[in-house]
PDB file of C-alpha atoms in Angstrom:
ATOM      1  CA  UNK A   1     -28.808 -32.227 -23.221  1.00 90.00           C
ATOM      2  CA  UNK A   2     -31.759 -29.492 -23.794  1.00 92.00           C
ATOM      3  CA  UNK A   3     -32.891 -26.237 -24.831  1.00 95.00           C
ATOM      4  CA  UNK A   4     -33.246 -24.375 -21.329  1.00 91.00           C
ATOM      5  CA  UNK A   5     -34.612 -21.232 -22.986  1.00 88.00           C
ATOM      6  CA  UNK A   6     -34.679 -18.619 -25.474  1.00 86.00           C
ATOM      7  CA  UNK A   7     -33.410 -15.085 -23.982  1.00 77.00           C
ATOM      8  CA  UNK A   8     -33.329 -11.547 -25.608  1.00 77.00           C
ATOM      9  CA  UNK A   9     -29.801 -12.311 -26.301  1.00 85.00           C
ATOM     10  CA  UNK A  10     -29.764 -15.676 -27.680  1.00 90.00           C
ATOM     11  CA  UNK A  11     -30.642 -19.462 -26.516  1.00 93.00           C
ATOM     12  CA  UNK A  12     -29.378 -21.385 -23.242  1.00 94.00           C
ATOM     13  CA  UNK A  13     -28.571 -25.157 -23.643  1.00 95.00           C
ATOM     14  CA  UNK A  14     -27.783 -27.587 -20.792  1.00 95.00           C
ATOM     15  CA  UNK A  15     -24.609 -29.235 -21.599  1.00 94.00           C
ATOM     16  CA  UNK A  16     -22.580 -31.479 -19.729  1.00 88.00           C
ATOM     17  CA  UNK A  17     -18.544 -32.401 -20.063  1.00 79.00           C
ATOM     18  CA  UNK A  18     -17.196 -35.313 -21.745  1.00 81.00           C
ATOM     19  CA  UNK A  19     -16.838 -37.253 -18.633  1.00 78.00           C
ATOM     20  CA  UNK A  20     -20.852 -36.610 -17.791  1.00 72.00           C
ATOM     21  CA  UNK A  21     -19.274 -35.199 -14.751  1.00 76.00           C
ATOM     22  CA  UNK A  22     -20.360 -31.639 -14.858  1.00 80.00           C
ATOM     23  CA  UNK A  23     -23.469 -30.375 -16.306  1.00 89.00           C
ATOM     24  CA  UNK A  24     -23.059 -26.943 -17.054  1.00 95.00           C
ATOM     25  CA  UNK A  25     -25.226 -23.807 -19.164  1.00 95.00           C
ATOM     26  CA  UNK A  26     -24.100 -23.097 -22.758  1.00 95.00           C
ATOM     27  CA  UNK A  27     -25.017 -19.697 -23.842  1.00 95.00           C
ATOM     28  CA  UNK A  28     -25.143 -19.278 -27.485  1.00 95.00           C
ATOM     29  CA  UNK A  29     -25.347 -15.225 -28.693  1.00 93.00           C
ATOM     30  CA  UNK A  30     -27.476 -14.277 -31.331  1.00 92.00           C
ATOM     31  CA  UNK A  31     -24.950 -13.179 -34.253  1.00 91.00           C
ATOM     32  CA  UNK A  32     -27.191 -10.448 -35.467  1.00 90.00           C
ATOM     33  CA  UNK A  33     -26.476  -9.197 -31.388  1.00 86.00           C
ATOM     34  CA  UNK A  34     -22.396  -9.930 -31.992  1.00 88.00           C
ATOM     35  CA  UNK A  35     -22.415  -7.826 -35.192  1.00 88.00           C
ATOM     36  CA  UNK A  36     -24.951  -4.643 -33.758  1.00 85.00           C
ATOM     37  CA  UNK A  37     -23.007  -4.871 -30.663  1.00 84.00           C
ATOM     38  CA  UNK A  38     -19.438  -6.053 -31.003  1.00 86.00           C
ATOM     39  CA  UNK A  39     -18.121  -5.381 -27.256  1.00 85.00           C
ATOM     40  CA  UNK A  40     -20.713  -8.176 -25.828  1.00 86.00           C
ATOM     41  CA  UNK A  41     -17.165 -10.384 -26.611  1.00 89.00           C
ATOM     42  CA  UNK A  42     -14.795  -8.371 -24.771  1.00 89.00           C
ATOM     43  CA  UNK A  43     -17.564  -7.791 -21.527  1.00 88.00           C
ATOM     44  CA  UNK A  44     -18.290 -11.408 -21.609  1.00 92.00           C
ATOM     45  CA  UNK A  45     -14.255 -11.789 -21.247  1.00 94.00           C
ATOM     46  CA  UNK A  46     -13.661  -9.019 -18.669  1.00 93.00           C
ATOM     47  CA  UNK A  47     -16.541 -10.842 -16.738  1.00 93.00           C
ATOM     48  CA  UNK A  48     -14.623 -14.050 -17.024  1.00 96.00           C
ATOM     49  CA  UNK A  49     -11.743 -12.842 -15.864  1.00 96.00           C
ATOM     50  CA  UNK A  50     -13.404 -11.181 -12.696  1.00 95.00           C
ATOM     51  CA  UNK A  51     -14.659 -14.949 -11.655  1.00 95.00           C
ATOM     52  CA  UNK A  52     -17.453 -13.860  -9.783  1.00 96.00           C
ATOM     53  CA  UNK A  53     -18.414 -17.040  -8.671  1.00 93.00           C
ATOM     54  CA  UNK A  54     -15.311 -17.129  -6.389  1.00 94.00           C
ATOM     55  CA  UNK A  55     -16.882 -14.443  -4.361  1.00 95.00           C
ATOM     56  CA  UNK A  56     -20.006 -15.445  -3.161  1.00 96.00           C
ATOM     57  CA  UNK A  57     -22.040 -18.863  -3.311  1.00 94.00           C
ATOM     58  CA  UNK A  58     -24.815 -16.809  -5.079  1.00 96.00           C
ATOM     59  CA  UNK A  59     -22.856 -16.205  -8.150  1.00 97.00           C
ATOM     60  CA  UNK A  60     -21.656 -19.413  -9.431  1.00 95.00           C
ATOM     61  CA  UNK A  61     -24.451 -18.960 -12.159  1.00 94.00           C
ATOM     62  CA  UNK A  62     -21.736 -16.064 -13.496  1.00 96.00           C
ATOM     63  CA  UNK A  63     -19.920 -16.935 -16.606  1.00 96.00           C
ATOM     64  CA  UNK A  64     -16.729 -18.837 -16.288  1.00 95.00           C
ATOM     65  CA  UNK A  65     -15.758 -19.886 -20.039  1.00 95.00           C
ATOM     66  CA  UNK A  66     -15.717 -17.510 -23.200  1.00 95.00           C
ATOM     67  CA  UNK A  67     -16.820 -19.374 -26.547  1.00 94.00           C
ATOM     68  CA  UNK A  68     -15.604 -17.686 -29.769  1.00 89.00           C
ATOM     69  CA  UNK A  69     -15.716 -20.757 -32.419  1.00 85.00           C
ATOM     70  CA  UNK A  70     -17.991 -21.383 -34.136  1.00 85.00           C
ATOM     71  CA  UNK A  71     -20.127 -19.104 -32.774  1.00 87.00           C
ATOM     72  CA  UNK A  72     -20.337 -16.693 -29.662  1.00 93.00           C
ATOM     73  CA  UNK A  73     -21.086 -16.971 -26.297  1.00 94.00           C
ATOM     74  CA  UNK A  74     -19.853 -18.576 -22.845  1.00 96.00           C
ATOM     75  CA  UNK A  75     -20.490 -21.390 -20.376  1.00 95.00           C
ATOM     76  CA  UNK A  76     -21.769 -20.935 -16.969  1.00 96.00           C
ATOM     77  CA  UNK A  77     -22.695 -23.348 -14.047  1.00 95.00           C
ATOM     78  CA  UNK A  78     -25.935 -25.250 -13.764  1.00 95.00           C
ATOM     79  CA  UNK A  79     -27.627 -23.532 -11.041  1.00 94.00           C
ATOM     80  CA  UNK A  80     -29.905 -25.679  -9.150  1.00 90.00           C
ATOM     81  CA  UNK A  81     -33.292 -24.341  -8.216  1.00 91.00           C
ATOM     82  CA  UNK A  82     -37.026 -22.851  -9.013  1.00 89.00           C
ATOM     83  CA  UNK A  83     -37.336 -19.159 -10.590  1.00 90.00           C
ATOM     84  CA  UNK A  84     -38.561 -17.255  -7.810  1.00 89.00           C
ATOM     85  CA  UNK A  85     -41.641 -16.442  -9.086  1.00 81.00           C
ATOM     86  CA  UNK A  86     -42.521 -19.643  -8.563  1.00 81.00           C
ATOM     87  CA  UNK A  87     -41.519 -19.497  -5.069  1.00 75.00           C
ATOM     88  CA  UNK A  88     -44.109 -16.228  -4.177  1.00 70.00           C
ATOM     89  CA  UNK A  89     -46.745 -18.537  -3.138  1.00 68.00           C
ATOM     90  CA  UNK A  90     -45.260 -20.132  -0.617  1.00 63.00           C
ATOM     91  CA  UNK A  91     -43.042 -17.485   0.212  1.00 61.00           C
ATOM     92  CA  UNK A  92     -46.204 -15.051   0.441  1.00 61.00           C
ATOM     93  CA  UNK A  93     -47.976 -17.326   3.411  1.00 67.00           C
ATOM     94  CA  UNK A  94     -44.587 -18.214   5.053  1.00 79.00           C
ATOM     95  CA  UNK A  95     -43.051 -14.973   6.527  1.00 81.00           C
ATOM     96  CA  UNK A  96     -40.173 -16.961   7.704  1.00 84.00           C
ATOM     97  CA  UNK A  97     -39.483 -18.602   4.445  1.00 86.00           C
ATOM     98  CA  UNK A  98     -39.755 -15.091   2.671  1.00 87.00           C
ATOM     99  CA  UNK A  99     -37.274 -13.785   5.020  1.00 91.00           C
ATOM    100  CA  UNK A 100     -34.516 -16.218   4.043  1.00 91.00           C
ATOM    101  CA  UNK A 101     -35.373 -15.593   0.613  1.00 93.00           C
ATOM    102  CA  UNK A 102     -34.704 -12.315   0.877  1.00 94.00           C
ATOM    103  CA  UNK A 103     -31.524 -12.182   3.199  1.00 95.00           C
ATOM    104  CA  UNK A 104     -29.872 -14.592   0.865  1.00 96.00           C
ATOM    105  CA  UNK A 105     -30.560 -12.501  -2.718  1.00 97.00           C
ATOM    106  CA  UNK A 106     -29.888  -9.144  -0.765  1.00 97.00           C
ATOM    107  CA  UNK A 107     -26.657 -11.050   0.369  1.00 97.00           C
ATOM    108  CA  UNK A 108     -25.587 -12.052  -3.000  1.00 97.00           C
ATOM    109  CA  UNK A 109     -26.321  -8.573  -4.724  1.00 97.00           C
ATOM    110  CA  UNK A 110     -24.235  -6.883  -2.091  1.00 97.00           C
ATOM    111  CA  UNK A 111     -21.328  -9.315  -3.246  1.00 96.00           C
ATOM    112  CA  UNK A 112     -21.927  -8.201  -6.908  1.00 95.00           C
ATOM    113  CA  UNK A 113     -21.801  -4.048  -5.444  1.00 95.00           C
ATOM    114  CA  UNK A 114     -18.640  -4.575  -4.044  1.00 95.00           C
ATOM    115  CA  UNK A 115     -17.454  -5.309  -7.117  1.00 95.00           C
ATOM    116  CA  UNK A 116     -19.554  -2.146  -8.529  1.00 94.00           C
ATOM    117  CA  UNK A 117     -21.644  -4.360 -10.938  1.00 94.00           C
ATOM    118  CA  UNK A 118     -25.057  -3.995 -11.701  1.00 94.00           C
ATOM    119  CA  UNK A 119     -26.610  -7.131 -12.691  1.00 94.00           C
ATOM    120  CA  UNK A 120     -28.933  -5.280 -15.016  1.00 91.00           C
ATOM    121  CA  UNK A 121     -31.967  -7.424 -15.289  1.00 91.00           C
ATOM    122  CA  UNK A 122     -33.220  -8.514 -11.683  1.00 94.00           C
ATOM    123  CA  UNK A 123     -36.156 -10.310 -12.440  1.00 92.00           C
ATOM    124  CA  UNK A 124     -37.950 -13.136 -11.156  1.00 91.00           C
ATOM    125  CA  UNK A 125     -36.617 -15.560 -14.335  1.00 90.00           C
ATOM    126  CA  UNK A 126     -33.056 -14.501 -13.420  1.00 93.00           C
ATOM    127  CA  UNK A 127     -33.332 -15.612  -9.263  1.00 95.00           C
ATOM    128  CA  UNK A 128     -33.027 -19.158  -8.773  1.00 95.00           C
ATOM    129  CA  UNK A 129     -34.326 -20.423  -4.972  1.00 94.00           C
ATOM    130  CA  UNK A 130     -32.758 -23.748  -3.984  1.00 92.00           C
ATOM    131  CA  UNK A 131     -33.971 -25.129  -0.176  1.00 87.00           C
ATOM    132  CA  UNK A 132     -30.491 -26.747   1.362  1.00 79.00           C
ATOM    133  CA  UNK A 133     -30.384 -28.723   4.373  1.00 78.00           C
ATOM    134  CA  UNK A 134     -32.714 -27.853   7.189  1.00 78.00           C
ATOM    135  CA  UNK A 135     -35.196 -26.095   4.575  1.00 78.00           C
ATOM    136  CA  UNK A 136     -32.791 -23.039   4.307  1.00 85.00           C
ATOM    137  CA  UNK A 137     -33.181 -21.336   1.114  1.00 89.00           C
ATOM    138  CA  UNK A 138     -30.007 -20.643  -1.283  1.00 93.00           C
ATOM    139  CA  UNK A 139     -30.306 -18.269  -4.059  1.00 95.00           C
ATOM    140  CA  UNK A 140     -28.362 -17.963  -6.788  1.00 96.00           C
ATOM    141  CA  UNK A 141     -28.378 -15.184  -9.979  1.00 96.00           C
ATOM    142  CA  UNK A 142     -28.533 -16.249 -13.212  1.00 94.00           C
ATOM    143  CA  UNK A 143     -28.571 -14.704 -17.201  1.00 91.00           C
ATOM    144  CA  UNK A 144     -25.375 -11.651 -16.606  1.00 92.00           C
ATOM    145  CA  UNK A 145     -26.070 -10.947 -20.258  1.00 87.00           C
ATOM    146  CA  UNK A 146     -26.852  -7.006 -19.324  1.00 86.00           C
ATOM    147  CA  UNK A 147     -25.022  -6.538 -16.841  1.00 89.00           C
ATOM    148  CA  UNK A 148     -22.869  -3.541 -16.291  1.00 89.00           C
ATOM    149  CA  UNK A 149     -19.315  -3.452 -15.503  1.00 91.00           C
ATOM    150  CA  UNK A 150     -17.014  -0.333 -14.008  1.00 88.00           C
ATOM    151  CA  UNK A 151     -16.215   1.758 -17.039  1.00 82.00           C
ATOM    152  CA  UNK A 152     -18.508   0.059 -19.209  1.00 78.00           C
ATOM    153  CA  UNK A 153     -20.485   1.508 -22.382  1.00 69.00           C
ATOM    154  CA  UNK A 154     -24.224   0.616 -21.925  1.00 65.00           C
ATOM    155  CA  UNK A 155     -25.229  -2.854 -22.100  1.00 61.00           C
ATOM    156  CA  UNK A 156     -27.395  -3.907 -25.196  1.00 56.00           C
ATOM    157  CA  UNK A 157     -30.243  -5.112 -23.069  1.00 56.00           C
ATOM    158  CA  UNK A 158     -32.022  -2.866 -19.947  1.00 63.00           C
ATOM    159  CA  UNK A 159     -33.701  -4.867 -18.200  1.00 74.00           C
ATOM    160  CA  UNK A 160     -37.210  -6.662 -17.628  1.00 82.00           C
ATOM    161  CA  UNK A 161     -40.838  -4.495 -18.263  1.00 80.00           C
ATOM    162  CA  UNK A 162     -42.132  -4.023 -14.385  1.00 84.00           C
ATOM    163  CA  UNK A 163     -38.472  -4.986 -12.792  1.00 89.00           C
ATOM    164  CA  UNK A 164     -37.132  -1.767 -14.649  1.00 88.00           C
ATOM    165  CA  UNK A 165     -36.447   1.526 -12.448  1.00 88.00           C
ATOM    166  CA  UNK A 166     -38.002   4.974 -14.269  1.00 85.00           C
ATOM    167  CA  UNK A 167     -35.000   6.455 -15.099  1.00 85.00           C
ATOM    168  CA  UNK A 168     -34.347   3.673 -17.227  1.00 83.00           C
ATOM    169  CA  UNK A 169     -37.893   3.624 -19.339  1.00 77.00           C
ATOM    170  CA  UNK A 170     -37.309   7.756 -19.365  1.00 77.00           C
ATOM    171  CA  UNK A 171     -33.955   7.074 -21.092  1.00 76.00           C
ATOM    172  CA  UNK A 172     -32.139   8.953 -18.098  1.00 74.00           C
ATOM    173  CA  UNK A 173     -30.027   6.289 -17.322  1.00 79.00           C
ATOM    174  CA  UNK A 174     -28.477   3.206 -18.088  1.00 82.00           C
ATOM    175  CA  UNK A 175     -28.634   0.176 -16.016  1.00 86.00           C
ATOM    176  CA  UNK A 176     -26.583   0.954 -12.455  1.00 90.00           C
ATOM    177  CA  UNK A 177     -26.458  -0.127  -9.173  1.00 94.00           C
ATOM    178  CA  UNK A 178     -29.489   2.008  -8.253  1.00 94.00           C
ATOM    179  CA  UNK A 179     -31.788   0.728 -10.628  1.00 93.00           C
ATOM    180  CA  UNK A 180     -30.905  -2.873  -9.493  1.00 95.00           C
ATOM    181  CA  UNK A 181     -32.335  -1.687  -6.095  1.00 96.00           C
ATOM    182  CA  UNK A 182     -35.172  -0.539  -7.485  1.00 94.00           C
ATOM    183  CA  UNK A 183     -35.946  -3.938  -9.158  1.00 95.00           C
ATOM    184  CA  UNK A 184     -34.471  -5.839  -5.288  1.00 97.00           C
ATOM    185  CA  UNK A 185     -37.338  -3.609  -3.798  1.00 94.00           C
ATOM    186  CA  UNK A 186     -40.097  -5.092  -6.161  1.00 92.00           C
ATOM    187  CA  UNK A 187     -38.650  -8.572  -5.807  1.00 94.00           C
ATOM    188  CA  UNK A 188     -38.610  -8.414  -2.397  1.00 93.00           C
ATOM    189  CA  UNK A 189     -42.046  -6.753  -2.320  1.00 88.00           C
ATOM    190  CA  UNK A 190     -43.466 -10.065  -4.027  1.00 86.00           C
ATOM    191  CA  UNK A 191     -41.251 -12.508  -1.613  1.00 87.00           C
ATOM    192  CA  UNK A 192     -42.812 -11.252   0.970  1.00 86.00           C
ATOM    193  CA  UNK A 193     -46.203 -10.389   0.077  1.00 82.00           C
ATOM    194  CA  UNK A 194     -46.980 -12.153  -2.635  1.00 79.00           C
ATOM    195  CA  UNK A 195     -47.584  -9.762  -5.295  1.00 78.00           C
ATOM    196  CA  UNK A 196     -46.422  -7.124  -7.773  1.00 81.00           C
ATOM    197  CA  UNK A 197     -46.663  -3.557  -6.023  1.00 82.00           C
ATOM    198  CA  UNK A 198     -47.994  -2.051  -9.170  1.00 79.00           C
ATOM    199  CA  UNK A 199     -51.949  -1.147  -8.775  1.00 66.00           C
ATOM    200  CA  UNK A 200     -53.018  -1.363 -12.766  1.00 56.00           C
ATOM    201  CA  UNK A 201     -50.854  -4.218 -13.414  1.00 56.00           C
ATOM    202  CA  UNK A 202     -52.251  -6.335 -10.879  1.00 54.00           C
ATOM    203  CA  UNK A 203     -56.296  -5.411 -12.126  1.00 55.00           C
ATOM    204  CA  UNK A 204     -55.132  -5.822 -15.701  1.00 53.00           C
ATOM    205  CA  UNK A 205     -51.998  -7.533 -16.337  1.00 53.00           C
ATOM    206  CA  UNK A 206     -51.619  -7.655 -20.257  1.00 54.00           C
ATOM    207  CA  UNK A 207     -48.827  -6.433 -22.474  1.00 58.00           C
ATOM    208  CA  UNK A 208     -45.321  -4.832 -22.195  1.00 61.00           C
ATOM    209  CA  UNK A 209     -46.682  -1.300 -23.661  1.00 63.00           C
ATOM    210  CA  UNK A 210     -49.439  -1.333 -20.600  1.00 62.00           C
ATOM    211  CA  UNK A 211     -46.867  -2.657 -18.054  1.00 63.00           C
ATOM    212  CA  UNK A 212     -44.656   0.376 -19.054  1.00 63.00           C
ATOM    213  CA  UNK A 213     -47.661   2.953 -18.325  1.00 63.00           C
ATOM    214  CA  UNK A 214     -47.846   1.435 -14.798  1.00 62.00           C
ATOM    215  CA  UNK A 215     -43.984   1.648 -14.120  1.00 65.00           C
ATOM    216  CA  UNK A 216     -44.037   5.225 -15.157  1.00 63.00           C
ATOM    217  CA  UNK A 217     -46.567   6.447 -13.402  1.00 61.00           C
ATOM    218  CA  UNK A 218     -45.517   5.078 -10.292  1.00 64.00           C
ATOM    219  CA  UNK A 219     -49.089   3.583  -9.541  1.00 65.00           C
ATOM    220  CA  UNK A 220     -47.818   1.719  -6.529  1.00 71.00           C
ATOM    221  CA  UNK A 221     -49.691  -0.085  -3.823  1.00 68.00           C
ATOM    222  CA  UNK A 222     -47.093   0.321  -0.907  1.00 69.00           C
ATOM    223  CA  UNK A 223     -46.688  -2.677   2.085  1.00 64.00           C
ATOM    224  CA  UNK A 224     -47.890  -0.053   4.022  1.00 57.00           C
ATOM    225  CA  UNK A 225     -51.086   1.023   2.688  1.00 58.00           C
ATOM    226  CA  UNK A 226     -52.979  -1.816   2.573  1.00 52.00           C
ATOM    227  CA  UNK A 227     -54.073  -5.175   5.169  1.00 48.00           C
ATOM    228  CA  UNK A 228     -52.712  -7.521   3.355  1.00 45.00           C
ATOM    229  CA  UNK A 229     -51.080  -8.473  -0.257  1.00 47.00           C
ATOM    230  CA  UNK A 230     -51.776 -11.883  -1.411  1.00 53.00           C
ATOM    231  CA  UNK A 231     -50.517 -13.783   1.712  1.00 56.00           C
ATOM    232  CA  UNK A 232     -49.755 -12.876   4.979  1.00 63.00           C
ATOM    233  CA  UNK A 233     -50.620  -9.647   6.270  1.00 68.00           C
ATOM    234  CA  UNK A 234     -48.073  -6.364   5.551  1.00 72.00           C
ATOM    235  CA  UNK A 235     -48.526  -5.595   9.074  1.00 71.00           C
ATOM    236  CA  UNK A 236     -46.951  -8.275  10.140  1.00 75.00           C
ATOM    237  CA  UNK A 237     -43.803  -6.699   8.467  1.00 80.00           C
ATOM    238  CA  UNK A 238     -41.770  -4.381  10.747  1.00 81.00           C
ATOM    239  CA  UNK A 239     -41.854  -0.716  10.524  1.00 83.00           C
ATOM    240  CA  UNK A 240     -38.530  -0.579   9.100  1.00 89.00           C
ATOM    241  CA  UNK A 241     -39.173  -3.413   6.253  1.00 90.00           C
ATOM    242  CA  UNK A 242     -42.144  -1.736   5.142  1.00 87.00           C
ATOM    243  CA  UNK A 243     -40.727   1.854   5.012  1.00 90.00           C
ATOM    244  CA  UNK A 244     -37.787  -0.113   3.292  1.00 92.00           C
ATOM    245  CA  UNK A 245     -40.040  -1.570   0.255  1.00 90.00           C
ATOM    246  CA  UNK A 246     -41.430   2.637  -0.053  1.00 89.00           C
ATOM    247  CA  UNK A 247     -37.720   4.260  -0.763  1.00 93.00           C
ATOM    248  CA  UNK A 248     -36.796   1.101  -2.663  1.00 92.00           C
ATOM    249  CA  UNK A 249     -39.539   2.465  -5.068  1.00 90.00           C
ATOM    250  CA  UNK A 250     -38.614   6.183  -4.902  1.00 90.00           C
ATOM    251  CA  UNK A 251     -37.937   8.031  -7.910  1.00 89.00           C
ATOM    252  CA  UNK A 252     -34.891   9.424  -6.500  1.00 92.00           C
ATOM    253  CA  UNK A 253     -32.408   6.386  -6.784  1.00 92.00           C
ATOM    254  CA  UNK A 254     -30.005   8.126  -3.535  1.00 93.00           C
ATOM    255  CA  UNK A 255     -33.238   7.271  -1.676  1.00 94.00           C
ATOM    256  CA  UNK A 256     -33.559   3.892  -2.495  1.00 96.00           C
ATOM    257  CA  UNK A 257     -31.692   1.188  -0.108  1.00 96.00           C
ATOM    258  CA  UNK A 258     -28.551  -0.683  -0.907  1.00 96.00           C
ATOM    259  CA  UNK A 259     -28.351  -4.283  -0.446  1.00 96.00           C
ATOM    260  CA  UNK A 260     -26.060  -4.348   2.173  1.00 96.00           C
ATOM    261  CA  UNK A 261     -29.141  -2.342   4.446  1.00 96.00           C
ATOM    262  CA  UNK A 262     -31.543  -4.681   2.960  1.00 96.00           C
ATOM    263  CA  UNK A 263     -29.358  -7.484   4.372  1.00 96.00           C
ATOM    264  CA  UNK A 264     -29.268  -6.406   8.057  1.00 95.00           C
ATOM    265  CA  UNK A 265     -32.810  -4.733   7.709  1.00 94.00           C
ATOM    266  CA  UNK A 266     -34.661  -8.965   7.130  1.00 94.00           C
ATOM    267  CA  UNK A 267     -31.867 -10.449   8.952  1.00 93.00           C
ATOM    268  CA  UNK A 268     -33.034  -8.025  12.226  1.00 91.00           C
ATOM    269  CA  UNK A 269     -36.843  -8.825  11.332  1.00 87.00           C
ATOM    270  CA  UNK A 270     -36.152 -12.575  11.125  1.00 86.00           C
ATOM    271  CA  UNK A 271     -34.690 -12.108  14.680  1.00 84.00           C
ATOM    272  CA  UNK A 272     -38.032 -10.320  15.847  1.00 80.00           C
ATOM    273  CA  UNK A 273     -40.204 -13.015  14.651  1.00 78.00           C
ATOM    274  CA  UNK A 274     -42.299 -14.639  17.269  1.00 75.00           C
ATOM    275  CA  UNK A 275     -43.246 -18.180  16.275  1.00 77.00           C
ATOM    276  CA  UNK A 276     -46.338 -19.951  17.397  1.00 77.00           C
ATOM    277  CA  UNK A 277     -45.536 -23.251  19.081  1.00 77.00           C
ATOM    278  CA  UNK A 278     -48.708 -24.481  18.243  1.00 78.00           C
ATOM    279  CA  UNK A 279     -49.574 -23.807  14.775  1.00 75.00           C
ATOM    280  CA  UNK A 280     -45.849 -21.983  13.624  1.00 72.00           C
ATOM    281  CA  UNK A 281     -47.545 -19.165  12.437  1.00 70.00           C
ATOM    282  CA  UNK A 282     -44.952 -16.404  12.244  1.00 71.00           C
ATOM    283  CA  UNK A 283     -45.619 -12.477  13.288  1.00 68.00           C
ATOM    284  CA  UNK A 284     -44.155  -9.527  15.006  1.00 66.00           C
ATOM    285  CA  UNK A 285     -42.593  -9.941  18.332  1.00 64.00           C
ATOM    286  CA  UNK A 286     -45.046  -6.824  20.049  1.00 61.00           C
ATOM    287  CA  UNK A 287     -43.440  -6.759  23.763  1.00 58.00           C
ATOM    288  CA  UNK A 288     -45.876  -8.465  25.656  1.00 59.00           C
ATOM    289  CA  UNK A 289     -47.124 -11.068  23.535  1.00 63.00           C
ATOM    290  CA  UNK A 290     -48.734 -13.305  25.359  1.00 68.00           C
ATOM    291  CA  UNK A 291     -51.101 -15.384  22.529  1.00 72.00           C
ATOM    292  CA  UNK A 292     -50.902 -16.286  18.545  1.00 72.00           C
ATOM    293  CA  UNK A 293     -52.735 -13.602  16.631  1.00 66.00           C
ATOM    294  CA  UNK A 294     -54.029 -15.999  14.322  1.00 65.00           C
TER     295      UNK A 294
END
C-alpha cells in the first residue's frame, strides 16, 4: 500500500494479503546489510520460529514470515498506534495516563526477558501506544531488526543515539538485557515527565556526535532533582519511582531495574494515586489528604 519508513536496515512497506483481509508490515533488508552480515537470515528465522507474538499481546509487531526471494527480509503484523514520542505530551500532564503507559511496555519487555531477548533498540520510534476501550493504553514493540537472541553473535545495529546504555557507546558491550533497561529507564523518564533526562541535550539538542557526548558523560537531570520536568511535577512521583528512574541510569547495569520490578513498581503507584473528584487531577495519596493540591 505505502512506504512506512526507511530504517538503518532497510525500508518498511504496508502490505496487505490477497484477500485485503490482513494488512500486514513488509520488511525489505538492504542487500549491501545481507552480504556484510550474512546471519541477519538465519536470526530473522530463529526469531520466526520463537513466535513471539504468541506470548504476549505486546509483541505481535515480532516477525512471523521469513522472505528469501527475490530479496531479503520478513513480514510482521500491522501494529496499530502513535510512536510514543508522540504520546509524551499528554502522557507528561496526565500522571494516570503515563502510568498505563508504562505498566503496559514494562509488561511487554518482561515477556521478551523471559525469553532472554534483548530488543536492542528501545526507542521512542520502536513503541507504538494504542488507547483500547475505556481509554486504556496498549503498547506494542515494533522494528526487532537488532535484537539479540540467546547465543547470538552481535547484532549489526546497537541501538538509537540517547536510548543507548554507556557500555554500549564505550564498546564494552553488545546490546543485552541490561542495556534495554537502561533505554526502559529513559523511556519511562519521558512518559512520565515529559522529557529527555539528559541536561545538554535538552539546552542544545543537535546532532548524533553531540548527543553521544551527553550519553557519555552521564549529564543527567534525575526525577528527583528538580520541581518539575515538562509536565506534571516529579514530586508527585513516589519515592520508589523516582529512585527507580536514578539506578535505571546507573553505570553499573546489576544496578539498573528489570522490567518485571518496573512492572509492580507503576502498577503499586497507580494504586496510590489520589484522584480529584473535581478537576481529576492525579497526585500522591499523602495519608491525610484532605484537599486537591492543585
Amino acid at each position: 500500500e505505502r512506504l512506512l519508513g526507511e530504517g538503518g536496515q532497510g525500508p518498511a512497506f504496508l502490505v496487505h494479503s490477497r484477500a485485503g483481509v490482513r494488512r500486514d508490515v513488509l520488511k525489505v533488508f538492504d542487500p549491501d546489510l545481507v552480504v556484510a552480515h550474512p546471519q541477519v537470515i538465519e536470526r530473522t528465522r530463529k526469531l520466526v520460529d520463537m513466535q513471539l507474538w504468541k506470548a504476549h499481546p505486546g509483541l505481535a509487531g515480532a516477525p512471523r514470515e521469513l522472505v528469501t526471494r527475490p530479496g531479503c527480509g520478513y513480514v510482521a503484523a500491522f501494529v496499530q498506534g502513535m510512536p510514543v514520542g508522540d504520546f509524551f505530551v499528554q502522557t507528561a500532564t496526565d500522571l494516570t495516563l503515563g502510568l498505563s503507559v508504562g505498566i503496559a511496555l514494562s509488561s511487554a519487555l518482561y515477556a521478551l526477558e523471559c525469553m532472554g531477548i534483548a530488543h536492542g533498540d528501545l526507542s521512542p520510534a520502536n513503541v507504538l501506544v494504542d488507547l483500547g476501550p475505556q481509554g486504556v493504553p496498549r503498547v506494542g514493540l515494533i522494528d526487532f531488526d537488532a535484537c539479540r537472541l540467546p547465543g547470538d553473535d552481535m547484532p549489526p545495529v546497537v541501538g538509537t543515539p540517547l536510548y543507548m546504555a554507556p557500555e554500549l557507546y564505550e564498546g564494552n558491550a553488545t546490546p543485552n538485557l541490561e542495556s534495554d533497561r537502561f533505554s526502559l529507564a529513559i523511556l519511562l523518564h519521558q512518559v512520565l515527565l515529559g522529557r529527555h533526562p539528559a541536561k545538554a541535550w535538552l539546552r542544545n539538542g543537535a546532532t548524533t556526535a553531540s548527543q553521544a557526548r551527553v550519553m557519555a558523560r552521564d549529564d543527567w537531570v534525575y526525577a528527583d532533582e528538580h520541581e518539575a520536568a515538562g509536565g506534571v511535577p516529579a514530586a508527585l512521583l513516589s519515592s520508589n519511582i523516582r529512585r527507580g528512574l536514578r539506578q535505571g541510569l546507573a553505570r553499573d547495569p546489576g544496578v539498573r531495574l528489570q522490567s518485571y520490578d518496573w512492572h509492580r513498581l507503576l502498577r503499586r503507584g497507580l494504586d496510590e494515586l489520589w484522584i480529584c473528584q473535581r478537576c481529576e487531577f492525579a497526585s500522591v495519596n499523602h495519608e491525610g489528604r484532605a484537599a486537591c493540591p492543585y
